[in-house]
XYZ file of C-alpha atoms in Angstrom:
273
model
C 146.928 96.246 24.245
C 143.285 97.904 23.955
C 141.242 94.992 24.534
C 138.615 96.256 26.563
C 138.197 95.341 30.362
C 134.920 94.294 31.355
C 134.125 94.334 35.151
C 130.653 92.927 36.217
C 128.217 96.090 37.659
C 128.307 96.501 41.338
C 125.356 95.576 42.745
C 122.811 97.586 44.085
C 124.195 98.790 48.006
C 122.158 100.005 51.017
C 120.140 103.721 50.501
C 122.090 103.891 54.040
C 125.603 103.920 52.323
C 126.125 107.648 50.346
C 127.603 107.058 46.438
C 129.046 110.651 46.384
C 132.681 110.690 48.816
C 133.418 113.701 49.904
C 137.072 115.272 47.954
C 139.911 116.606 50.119
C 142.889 116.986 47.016
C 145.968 117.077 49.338
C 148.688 117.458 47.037
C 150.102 115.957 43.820
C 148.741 112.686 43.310
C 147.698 112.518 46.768
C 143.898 112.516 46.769
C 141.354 111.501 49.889
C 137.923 110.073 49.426
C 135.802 109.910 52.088
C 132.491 107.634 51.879
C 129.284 107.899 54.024
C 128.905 103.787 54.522
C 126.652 102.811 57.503
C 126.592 105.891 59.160
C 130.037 105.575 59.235
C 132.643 107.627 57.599
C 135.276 105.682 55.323
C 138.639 107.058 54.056
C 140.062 105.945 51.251
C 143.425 107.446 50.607
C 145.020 107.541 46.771
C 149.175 107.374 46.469
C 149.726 108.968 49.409
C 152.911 110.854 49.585
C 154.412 113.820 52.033
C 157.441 114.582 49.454
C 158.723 116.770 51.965
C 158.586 115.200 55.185
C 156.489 118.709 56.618
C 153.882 116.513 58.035
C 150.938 116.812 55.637
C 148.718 113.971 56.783
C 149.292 114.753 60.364
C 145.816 115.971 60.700
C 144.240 113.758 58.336
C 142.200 111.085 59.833
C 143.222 106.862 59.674
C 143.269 105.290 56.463
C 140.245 102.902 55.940
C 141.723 101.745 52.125
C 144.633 102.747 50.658
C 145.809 102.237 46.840
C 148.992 102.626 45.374
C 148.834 102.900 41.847
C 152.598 102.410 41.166
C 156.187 102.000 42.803
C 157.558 105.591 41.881
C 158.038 107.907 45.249
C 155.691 110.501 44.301
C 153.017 107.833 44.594
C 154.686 105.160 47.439
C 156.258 106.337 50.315
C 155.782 103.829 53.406
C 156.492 105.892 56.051
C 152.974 107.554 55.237
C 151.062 104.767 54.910
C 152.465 103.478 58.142
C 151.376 106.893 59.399
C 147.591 106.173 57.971
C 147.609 102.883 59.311
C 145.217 101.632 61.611
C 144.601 97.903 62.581
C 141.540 97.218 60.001
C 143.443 99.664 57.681
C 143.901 97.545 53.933
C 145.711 98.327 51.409
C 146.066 97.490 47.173
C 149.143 98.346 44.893
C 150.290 96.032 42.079
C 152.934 93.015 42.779
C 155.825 95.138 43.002
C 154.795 97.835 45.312
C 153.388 94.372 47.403
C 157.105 92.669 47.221
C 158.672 96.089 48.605
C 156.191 96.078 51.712
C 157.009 93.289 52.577
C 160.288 93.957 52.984
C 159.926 96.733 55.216
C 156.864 96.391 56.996
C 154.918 93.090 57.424
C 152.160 94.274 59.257
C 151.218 96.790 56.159
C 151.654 93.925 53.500
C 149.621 91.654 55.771
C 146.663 93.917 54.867
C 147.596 93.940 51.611
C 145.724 92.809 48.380
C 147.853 92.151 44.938
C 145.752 93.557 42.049
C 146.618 93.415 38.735
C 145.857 95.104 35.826
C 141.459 93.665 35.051
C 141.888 92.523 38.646
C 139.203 93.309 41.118
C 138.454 93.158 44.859
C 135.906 94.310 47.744
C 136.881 96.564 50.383
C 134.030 97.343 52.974
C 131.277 98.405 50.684
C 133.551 99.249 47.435
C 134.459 97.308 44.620
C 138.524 98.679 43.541
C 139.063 97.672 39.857
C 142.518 97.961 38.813
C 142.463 99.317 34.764
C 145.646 100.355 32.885
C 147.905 102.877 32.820
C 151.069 103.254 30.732
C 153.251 104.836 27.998
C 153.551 104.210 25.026
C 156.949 104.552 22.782
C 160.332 103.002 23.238
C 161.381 102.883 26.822
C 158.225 103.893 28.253
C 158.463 104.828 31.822
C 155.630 103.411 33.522
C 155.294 100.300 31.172
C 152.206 98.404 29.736
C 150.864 95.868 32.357
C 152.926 96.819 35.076
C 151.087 99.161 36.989
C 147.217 100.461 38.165
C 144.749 103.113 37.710
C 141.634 102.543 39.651
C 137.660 102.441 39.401
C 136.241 102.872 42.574
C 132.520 101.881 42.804
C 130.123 101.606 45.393
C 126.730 101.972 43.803
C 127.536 101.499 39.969
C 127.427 104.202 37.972
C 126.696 107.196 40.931
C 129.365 106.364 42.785
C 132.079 105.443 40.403
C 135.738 107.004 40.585
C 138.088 106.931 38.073
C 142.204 107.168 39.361
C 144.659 107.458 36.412
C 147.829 107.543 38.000
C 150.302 108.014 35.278
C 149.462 107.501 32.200
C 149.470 108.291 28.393
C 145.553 108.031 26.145
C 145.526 104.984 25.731
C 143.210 102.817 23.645
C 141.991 101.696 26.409
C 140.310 105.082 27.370
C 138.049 105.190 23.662
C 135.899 101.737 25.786
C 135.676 103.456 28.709
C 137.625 100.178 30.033
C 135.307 98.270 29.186
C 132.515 100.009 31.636
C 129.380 100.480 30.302
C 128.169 104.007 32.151
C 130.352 107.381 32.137
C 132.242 107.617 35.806
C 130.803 110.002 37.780
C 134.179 111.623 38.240
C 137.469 110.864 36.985
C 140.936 111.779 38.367
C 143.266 112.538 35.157
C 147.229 113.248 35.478
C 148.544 116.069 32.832
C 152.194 116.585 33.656
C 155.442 116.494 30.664
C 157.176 114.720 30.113
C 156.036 112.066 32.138
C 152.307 111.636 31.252
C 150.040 113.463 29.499
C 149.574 117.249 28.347
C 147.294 119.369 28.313
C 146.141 118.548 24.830
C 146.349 114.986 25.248
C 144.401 115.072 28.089
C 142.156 116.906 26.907
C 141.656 114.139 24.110
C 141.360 111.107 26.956
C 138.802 113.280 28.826
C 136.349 113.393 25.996
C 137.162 109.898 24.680
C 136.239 108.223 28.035
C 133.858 111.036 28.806
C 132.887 110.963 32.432
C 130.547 113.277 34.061
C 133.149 115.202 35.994
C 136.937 115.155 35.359
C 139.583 116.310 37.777
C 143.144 117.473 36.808
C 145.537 115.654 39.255
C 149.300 115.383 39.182
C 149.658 118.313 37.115
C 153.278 119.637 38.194
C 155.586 119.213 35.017
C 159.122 118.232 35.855
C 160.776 121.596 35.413
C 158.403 122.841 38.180
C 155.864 124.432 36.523
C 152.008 124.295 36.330
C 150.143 122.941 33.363
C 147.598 125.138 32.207
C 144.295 123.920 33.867
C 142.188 126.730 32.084
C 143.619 125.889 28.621
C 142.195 121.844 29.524
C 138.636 123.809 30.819
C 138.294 125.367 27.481
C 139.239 122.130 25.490
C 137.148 119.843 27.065
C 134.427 122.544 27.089
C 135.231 123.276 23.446
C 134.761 119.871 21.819
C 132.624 117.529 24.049
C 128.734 116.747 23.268
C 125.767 118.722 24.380
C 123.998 115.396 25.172
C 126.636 114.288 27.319
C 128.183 117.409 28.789
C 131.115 116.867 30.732
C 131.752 119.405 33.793
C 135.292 120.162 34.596
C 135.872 120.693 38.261
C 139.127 122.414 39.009
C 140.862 121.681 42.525
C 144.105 122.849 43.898
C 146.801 120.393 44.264
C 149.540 123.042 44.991
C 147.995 125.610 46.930
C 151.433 127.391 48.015
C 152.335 126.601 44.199
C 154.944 123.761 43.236
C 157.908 123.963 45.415
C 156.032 124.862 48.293
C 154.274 122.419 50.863
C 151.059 123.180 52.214
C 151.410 123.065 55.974
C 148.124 120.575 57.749
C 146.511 123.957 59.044
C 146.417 125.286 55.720
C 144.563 122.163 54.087
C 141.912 123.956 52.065
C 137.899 122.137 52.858
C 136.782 119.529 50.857
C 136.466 120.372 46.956
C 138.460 123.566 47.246
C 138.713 125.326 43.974
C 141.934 126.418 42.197
């Protein structure tokens, strides 16, 4: 492991398709991005998951893209995506998640694509890169090579989007997998004992050093919170004046850990903590 990734640069997209999607953190891993492409808006939904069955996404509109970066149900649940789905709805996840759609629903893994880890593929007017994410140690739950984060691009470097799913810093963070600009914002999961802490994260954020990093999937398995100010002052702490990083803060558990947030309640698009 650590052998850096290299993915060829995007090319240059229409001035009519907007690099910058719109946020809407929903909650846990559960992230939407919404592209202007065309004139057009296009929803591309991240591990989408209503642990509760409350009816989160009820509101939400049809899924344009969906990726799955991994087989555990906080991050697959097909009921949703079969509530997302529309006809020109597709869908990524690695070959597992891909061998359990089909399965139980062949019209979802008819629109799927298998990506694996260095793997790449064009949805619409993005380019999805699947990158690493793992454990390390004995026995690591989500294993090397098994699973995906993602890269999103659709104009290079002003559009990119950086997924972790679950993951440990890994070498492959310190290249930047193997991408030669900084992501314009980058999705990072902080949760013990299952991925990373605070600290750790902290250490991954300025190793890969994007523009903008986002705390995701930050509910530790006895229920509580990690502490997203601690990570603020960390990154803030120790990263380099010339290539500042801005740490933007959204809630993932508005009504706190336990507690669903009803589809009325969804807070607008890049709502604070």
């Amino acid at each position: 492991m650590g052998r850096a990734i290299i993915f060829a640069m995007v090319a240059a997209v229409s001035a009519t398709q907007d690099p910058t999607p719109k946020i809407l953190p929903i909650e846990h891993a559960s992230v939407l991005l919404t592209y202007s492409i065309n004139g057009q808006d296009f929803h591309v939904y991240s591990d989408p998951v209503d642990q509760r069955a409350e009816g989160l996404f009820d509101k939400l509109p049809p899924a344009d893209l969906i990726m799955i970066t991994h087989s555990h149900s906080d991050h697959f649940q097909p009921s949703t995506i079969e509530k997302l789905w529309k006809s020109s709805t597709q869908l990524v996840a690695p070959p597992d998640v891909a061998a359990m759609l089909k399965v139980v629903n062949q019209t979802v893994y008819s629109g799927t694509t298998i990506l694996e880890n260095s793997n790449s593929t064009r949805v619409g007017g993005l380019q999805v890169n699947a990158v690493p994410m793992y454990n390390t140690g004995p026995n690591p739950r989500h294993p090397p090579g098994k699973w995906n984060g993602y890269v999103v691009l659709i104009n290079g470097q002003r559009g990119s989007v950086y997924l972790s799913g679950d993951t440990a810093f890994i070498p492959e963070m310190k290249v930047n997998f193997g991408f030669r600009f900084r992501f314009a914002h980058a999705f990072l999961c902080m949760n013990l004992p299952y991925t990373m802490g605070v600290d750790e994260a902290a250490e991954a954020t300025l190793a890969f050093d994007p523009e903008v990093v986002t705390p995701y999937h930050y509910r530790n398995a006895d229920n509580t919170l990690s502490n997203l100010t601690l990570f603020d002052e960390l990154v803030s702490a120790k990263m380099a004046p010339a290539t500042p990083i801005t740490v933007d803060l959204m809630n993932f558990y508005p009504h706190g850990p336990l507690v669903q947030f009803l589809p009325e309640e969804i807070p607008p698009l890049g709502h604070p903590i």
